[in-house]
C-alpha positions as YAML, in Angstrom:
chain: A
units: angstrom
residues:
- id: 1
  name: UNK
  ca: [-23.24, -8.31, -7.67]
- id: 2
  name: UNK
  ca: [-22.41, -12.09, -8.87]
- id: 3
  name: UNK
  ca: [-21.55, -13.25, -12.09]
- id: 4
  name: UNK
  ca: [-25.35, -15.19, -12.84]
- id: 5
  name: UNK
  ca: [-26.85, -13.24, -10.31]
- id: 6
  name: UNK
  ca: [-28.25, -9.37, -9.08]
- id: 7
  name: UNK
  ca: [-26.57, -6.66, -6.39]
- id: 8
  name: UNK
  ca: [-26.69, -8.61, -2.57]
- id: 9
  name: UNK
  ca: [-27.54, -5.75, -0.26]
- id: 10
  name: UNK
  ca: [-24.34, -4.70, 1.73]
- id: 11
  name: UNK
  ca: [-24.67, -3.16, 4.77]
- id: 12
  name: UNK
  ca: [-23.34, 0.50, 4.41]
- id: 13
  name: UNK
  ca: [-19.71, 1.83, 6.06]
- id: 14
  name: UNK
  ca: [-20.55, 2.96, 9.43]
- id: 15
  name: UNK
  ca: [-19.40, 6.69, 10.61]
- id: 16
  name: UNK
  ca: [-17.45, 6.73, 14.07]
- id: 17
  name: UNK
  ca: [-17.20, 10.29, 15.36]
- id: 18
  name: UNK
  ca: [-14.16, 10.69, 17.98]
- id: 19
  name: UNK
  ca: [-10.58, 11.84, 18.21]
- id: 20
  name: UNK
  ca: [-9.02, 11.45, 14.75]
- id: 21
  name: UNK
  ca: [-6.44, 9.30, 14.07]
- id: 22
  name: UNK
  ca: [-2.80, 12.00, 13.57]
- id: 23
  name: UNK
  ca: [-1.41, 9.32, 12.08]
- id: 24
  name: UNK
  ca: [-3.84, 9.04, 9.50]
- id: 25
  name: UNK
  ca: [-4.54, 12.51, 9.15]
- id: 26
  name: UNK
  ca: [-1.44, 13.56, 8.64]
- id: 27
  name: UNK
  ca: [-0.46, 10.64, 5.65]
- id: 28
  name: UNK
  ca: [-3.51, 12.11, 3.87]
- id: 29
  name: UNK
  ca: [-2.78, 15.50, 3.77]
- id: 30
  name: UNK
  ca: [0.70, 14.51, 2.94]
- id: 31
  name: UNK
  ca: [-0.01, 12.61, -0.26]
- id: 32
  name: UNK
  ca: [-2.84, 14.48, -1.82]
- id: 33
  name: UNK
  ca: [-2.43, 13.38, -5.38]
- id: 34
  name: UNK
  ca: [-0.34, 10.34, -7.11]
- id: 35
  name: UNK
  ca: [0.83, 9.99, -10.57]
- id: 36
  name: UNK
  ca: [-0.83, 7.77, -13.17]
- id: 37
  name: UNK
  ca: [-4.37, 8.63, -12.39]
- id: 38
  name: UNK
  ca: [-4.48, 9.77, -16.24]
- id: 39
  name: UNK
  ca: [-5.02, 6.33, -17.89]
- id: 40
  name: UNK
  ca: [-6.96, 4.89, -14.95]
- id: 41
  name: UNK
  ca: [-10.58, 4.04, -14.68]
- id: 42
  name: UNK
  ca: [-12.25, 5.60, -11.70]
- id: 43
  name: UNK
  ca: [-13.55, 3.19, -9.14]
- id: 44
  name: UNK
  ca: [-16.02, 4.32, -6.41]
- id: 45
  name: UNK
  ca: [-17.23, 2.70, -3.58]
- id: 46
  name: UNK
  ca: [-20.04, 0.34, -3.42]
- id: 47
  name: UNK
  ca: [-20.20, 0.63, -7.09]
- id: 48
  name: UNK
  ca: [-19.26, -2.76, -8.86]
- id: 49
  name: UNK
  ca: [-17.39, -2.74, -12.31]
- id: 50
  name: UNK
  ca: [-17.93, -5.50, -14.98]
- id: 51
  name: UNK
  ca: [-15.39, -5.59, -17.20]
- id: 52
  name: UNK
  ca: [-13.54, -8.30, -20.18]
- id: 53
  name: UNK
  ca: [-9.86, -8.60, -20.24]
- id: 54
  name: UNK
  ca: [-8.18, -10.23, -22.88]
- id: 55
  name: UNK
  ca: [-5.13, -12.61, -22.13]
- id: 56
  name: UNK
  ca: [-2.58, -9.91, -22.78]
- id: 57
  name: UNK
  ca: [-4.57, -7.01, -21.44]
- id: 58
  name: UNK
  ca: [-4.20, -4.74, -18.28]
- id: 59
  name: UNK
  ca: [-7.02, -2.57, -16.54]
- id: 60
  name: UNK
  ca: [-6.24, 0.08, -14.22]
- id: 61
  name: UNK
  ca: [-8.68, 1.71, -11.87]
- id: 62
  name: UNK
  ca: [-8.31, 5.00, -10.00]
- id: 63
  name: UNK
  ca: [-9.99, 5.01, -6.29]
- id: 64
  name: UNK
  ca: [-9.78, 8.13, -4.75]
- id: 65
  name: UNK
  ca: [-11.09, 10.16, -1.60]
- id: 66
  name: UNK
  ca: [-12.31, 13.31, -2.14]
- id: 67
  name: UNK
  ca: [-12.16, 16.56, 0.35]
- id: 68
  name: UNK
  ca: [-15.33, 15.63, 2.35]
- id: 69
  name: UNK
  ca: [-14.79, 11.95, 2.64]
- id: 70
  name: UNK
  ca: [-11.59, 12.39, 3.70]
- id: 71
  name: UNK
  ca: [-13.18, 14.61, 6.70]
- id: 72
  name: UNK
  ca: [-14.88, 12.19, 7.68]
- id: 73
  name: UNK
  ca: [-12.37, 9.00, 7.16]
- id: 74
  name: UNK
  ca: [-10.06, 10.62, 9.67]
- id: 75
  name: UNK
  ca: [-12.71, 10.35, 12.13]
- id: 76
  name: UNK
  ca: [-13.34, 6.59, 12.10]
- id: 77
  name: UNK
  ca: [-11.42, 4.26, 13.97]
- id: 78
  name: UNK
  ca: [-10.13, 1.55, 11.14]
- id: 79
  name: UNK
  ca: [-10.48, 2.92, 8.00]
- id: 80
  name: UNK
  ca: [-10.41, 0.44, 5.78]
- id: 81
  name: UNK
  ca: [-10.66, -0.53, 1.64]
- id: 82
  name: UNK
  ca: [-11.54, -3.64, 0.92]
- id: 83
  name: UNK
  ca: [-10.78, -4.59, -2.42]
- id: 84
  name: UNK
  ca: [-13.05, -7.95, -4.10]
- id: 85
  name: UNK
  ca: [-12.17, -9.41, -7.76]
- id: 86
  name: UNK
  ca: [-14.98, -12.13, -8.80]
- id: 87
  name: UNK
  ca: [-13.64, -13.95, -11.27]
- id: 88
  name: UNK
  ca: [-17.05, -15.24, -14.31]
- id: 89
  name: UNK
  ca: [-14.06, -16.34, -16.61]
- id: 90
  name: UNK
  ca: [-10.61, -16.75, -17.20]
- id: 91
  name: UNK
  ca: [-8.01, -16.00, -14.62]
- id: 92
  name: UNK
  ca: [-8.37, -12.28, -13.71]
- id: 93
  name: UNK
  ca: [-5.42, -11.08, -10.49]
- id: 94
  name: UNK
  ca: [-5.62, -7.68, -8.89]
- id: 95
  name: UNK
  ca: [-2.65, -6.23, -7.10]
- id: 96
  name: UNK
  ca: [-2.66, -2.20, -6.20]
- id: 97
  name: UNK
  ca: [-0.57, 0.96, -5.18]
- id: 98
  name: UNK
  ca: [-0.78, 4.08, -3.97]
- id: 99
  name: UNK
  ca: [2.04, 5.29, -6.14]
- id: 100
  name: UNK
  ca: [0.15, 4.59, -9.62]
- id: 101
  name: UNK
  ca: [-0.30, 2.21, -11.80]
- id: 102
  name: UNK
  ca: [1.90, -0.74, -11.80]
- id: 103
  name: UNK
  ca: [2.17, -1.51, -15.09]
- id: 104
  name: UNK
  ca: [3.56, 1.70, -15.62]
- id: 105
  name: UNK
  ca: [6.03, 1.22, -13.28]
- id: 106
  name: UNK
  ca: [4.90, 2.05, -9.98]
- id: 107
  name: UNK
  ca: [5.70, 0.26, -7.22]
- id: 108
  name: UNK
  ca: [3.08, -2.36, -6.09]
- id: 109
  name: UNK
  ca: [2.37, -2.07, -2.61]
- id: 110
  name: UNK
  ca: [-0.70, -5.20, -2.27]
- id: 111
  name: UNK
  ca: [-0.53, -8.00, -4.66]
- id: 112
  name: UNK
  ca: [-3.37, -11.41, -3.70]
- id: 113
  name: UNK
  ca: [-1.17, -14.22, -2.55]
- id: 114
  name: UNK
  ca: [2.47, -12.56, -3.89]
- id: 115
  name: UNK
  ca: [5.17, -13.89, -2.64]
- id: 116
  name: UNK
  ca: [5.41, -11.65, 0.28]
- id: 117
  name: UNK
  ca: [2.38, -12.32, 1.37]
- id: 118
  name: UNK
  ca: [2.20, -16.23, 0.79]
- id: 119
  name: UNK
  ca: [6.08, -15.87, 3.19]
- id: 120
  name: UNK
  ca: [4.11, -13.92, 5.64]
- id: 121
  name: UNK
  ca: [1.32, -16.46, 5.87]
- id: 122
  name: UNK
  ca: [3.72, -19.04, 6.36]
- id: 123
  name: UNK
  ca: [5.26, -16.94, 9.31]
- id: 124
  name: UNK
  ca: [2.35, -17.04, 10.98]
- id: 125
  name: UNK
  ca: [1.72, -20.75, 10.69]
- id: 126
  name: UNK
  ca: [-1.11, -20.24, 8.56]
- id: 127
  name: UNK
  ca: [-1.80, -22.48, 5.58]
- id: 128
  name: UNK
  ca: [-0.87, -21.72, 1.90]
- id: 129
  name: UNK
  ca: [-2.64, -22.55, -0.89]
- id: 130
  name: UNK
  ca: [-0.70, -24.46, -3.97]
- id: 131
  name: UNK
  ca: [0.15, -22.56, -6.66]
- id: 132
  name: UNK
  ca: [-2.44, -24.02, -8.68]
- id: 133
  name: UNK
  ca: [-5.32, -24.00, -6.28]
- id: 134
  name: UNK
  ca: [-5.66, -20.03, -6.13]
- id: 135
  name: UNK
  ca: [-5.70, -18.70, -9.73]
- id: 136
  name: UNK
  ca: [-8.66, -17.86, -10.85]
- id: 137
  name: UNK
  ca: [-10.55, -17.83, -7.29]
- id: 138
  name: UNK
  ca: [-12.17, -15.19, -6.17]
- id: 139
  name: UNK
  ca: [-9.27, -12.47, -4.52]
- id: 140
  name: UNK
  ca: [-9.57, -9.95, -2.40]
- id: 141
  name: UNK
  ca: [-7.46, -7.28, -0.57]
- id: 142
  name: UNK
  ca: [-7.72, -5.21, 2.62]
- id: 143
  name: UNK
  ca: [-6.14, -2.19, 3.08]
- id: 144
  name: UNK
  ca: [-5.13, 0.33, 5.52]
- id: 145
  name: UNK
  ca: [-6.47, 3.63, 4.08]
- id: 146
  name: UNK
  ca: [-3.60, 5.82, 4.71]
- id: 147
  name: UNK
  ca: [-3.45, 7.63, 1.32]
- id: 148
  name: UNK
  ca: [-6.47, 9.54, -0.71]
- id: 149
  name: UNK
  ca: [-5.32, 7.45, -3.80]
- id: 150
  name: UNK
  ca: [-5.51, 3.93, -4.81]
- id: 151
  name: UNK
  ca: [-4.62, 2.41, -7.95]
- id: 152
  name: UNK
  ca: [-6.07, -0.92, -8.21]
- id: 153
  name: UNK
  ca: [-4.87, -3.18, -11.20]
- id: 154
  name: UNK
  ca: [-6.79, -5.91, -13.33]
- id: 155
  name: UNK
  ca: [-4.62, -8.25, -15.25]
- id: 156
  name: UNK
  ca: [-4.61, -12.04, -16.00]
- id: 157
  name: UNK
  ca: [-2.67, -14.63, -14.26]
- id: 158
  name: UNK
  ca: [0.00, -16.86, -16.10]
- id: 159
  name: UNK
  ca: [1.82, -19.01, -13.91]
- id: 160
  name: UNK
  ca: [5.73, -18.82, -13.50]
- id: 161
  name: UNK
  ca: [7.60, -21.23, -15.77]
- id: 162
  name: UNK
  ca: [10.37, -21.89, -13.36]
- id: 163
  name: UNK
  ca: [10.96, -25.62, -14.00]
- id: 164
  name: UNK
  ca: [11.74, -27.53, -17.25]
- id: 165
  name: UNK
  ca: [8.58, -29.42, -16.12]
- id: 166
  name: UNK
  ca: [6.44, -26.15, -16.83]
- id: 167
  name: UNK
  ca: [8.29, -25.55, -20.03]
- id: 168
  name: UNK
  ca: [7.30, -29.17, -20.79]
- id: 169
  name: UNK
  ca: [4.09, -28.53, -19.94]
- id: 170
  name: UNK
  ca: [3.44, -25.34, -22.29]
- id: 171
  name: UNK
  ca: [4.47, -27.61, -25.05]
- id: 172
  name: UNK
  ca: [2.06, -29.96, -24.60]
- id: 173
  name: UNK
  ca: [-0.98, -27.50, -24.37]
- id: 174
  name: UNK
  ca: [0.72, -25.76, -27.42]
- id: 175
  name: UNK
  ca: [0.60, -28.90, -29.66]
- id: 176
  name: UNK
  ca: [-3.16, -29.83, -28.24]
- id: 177
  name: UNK
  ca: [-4.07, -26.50, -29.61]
- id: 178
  name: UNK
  ca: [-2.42, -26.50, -32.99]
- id: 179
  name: UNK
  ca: [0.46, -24.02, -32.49]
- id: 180
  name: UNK
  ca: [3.12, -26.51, -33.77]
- id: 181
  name: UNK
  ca: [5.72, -23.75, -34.74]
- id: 182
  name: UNK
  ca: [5.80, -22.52, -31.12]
- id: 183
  name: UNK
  ca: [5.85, -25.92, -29.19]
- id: 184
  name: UNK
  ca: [8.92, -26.40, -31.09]
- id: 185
  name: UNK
  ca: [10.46, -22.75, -30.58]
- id: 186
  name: UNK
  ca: [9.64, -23.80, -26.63]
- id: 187
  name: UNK
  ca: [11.76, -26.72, -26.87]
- id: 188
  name: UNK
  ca: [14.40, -24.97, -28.80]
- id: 189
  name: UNK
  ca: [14.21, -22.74, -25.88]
- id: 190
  name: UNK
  ca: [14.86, -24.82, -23.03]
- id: 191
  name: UNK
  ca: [17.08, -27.41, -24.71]
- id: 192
  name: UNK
  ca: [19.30, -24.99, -25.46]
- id: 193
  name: UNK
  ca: [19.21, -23.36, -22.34]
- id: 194
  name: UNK
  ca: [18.32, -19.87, -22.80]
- id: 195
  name: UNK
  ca: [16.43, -19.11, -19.72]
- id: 196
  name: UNK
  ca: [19.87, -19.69, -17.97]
- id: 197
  name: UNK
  ca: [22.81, -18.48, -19.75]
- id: 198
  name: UNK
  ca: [23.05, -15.59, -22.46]
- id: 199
  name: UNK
  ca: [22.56, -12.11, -19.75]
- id: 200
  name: UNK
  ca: [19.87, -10.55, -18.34]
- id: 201
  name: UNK
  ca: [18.30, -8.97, -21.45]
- id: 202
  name: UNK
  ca: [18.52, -12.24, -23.61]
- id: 203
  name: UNK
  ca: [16.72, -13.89, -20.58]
- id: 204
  name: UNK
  ca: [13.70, -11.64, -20.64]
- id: 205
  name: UNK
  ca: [13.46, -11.88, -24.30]
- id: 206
  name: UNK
  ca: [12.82, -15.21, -24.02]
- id: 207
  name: UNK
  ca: [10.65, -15.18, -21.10]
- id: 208
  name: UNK
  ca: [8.85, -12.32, -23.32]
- id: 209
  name: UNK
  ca: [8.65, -14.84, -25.82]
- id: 210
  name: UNK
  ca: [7.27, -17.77, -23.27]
- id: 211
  name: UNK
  ca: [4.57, -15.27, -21.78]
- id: 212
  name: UNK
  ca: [3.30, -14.47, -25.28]
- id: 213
  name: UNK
  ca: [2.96, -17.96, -25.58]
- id: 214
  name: UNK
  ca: [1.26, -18.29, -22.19]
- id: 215
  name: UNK
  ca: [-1.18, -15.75, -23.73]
- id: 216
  name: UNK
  ca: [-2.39, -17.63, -26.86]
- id: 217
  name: UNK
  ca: [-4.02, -20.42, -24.49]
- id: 218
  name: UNK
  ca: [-5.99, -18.29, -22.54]
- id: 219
  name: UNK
  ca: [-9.56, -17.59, -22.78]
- id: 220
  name: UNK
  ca: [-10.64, -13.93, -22.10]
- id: 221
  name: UNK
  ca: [-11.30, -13.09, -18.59]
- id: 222
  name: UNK
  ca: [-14.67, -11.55, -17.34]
- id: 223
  name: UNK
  ca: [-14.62, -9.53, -13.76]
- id: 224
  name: UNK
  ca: [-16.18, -8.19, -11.09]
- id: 225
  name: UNK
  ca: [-14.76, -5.33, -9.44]
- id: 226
  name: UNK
  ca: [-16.07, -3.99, -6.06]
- id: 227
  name: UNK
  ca: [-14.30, -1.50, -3.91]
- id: 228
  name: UNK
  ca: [-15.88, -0.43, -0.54]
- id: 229
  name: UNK
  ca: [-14.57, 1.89, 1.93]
- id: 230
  name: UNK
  ca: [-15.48, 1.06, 5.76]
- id: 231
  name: UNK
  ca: [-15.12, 1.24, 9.07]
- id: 232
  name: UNK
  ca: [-14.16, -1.98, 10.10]
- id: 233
  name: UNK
  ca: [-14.62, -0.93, 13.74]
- id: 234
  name: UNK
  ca: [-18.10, -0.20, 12.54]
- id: 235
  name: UNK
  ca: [-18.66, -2.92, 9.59]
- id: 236
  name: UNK
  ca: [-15.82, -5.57, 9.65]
- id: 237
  name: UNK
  ca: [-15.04, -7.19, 6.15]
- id: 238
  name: UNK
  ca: [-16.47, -10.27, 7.63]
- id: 239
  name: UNK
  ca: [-19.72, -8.34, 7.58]
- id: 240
  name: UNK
  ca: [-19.45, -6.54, 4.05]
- id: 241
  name: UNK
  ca: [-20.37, -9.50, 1.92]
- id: 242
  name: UNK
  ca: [-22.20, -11.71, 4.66]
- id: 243
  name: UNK
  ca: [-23.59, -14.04, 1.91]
- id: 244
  name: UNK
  ca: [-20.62, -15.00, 1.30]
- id: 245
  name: UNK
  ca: [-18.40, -13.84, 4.07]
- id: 246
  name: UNK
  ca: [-20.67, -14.71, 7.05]
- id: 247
  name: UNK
  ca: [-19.04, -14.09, 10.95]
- id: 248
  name: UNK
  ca: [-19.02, -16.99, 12.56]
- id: 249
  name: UNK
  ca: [-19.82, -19.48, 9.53]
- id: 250
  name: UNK
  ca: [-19.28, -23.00, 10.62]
- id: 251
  name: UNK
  ca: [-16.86, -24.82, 7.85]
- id: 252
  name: UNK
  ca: [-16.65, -27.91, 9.84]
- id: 253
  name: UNK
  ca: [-17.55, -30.90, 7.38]
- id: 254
  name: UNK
  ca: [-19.34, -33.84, 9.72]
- id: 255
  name: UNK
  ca: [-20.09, -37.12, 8.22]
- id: 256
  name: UNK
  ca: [-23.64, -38.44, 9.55]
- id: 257
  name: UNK
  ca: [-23.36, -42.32, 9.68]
- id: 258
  name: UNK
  ca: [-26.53, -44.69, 9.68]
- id: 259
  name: UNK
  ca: [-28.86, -42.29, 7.57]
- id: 260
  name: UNK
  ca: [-29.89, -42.13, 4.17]
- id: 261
  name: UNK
  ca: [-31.39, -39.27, 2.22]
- id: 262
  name: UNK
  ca: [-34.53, -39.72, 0.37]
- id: 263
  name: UNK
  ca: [-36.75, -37.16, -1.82]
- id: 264
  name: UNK
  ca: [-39.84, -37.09, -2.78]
- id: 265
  name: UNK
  ca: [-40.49, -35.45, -6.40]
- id: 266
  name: UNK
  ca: [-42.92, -33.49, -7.28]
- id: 267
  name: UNK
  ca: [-43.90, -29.49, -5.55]
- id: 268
  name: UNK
  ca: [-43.51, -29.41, -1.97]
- id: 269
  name: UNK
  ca: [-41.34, -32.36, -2.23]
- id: 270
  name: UNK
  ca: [-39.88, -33.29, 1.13]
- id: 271
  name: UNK
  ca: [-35.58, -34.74, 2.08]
- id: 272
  name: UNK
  ca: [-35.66, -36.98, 5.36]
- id: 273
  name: UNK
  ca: [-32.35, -37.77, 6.62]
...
């Protein structure tokens, strides 16, 4: 499913009958229910979810493996949940747990390009996006499935303000929008220093303050959810959304020198390079 567009076919998560994994069996028997699945959303696989989300909104969504899948999970070789967030609007980010929710205060165990992750990326001499390149792109998560629960989280994405230059910033875009009262309260704020001095709990009051501020700027978000569980022994991720995701895909640009491209209008027009 696409934002303009209809359901791509998928191929389907592939069955691998052998020796189960102990590991894996034994993790799932182990956990066989989490906490917070009361307020979640349930997500199945291969079943998108469209959903809004307004700027100071959060969506949680329960994933879970029932008694037969789980039979047959343990069987496959790399069992696998691959987690996809298509952004249509705004700046939807997904992180997820297997302990519940996070905005409830579970722990988050997978968060798209947290800090972990970006430090990890880094360690392995891979490159990092900027922090302004990623938000709002299209996110996605893959994860070991070594628990029958999953809570996957929906919320949107305000960027730190960990600089005077961002605090400037938020002014600015406050003002262009006609929210004179709070452009001033932000300079108040960091003028006076209040993100640094004053304790802990007078700091997050004012970053309370900031992110509510954040909020007022941002459009709502629309989403596409898609969860689907695999074998990626079977069905790798590269092969889950091959439209978009295709093995092998060539991303080489090459610049062709001493041709020009012309069309010719009309039906069954023709482009000679």
């Amino acid at each position: 499913m696409r934002c303009a567009a209809g359901t791509p076919a998928r191929p389907r998560a592939g069955r691998l009958m052998g020796v189960p994994s102990l590991v894996l069996g034994l993790l799932l028997v182990l956990y066989p229910r989490a906490s917070g699945s009361d307020s979640a959303t349930p997500l199945f696989s291969e079943r998108p979810v469209v959903a809004t989300l307004l700027a100071n909104e959060t969506k949680c969504y329960h994933f879970s493996l029932d008694s037969d899948t789980t039979r047959n999970v343990v069987y496959w070789k790399l069992a696998k949940l691959y987690l996809r967030l298509e952004p249509c609007a705004g700046t939807p980010h997904m992180r997820a747990s297997v302990y519940g929710c996070p905005s409830q205060g579970h722990l988050t165990n997978w968060e798209y390009q947290s800090d972990k992750a970006r430090n990890d990326l880094r360690a392995r001499g891979q490159p990092v996006p900027a922090d302004w390149e990623w938000p709002g792109d299209l996110e996605s998560l893959s994860i070991d499935v070594t628990h029958r629960n999953f809570y996957v989280e929906i919320s949107q994405y305000q960027p730190p303000l960990r600089t005077n230059a961002s605090l400037y910033d938020l002014e600015n875009r406050l003002r262009a929008k006609g929210f004179l009262d709070q452009a001033d309260r932000v300079v108040d704020i960091y003028a006076e220093g209040r993100l640094t001095s004053g304790g802990p709990a007078n700091i997050q009051a004012q970053v309370n303050i900031l992110r509510g501020y954040q909020q007022l700027l941002m459009p709502e978000a629309v989403y596409i959810l898609t969860a689907t569980l695999h074998d990626a022994a079977v069905v790798p991720a590269a092969k889950v959304y091959p439209l978009t995701n295709a093995p092998g895909w060539d991303r080489t640009i090459t610049h062709i020198t001493g041709g020009e491209i012309s069309v010719t209008e009309g039906a069954g027009g023709e482009a000679a390079v």
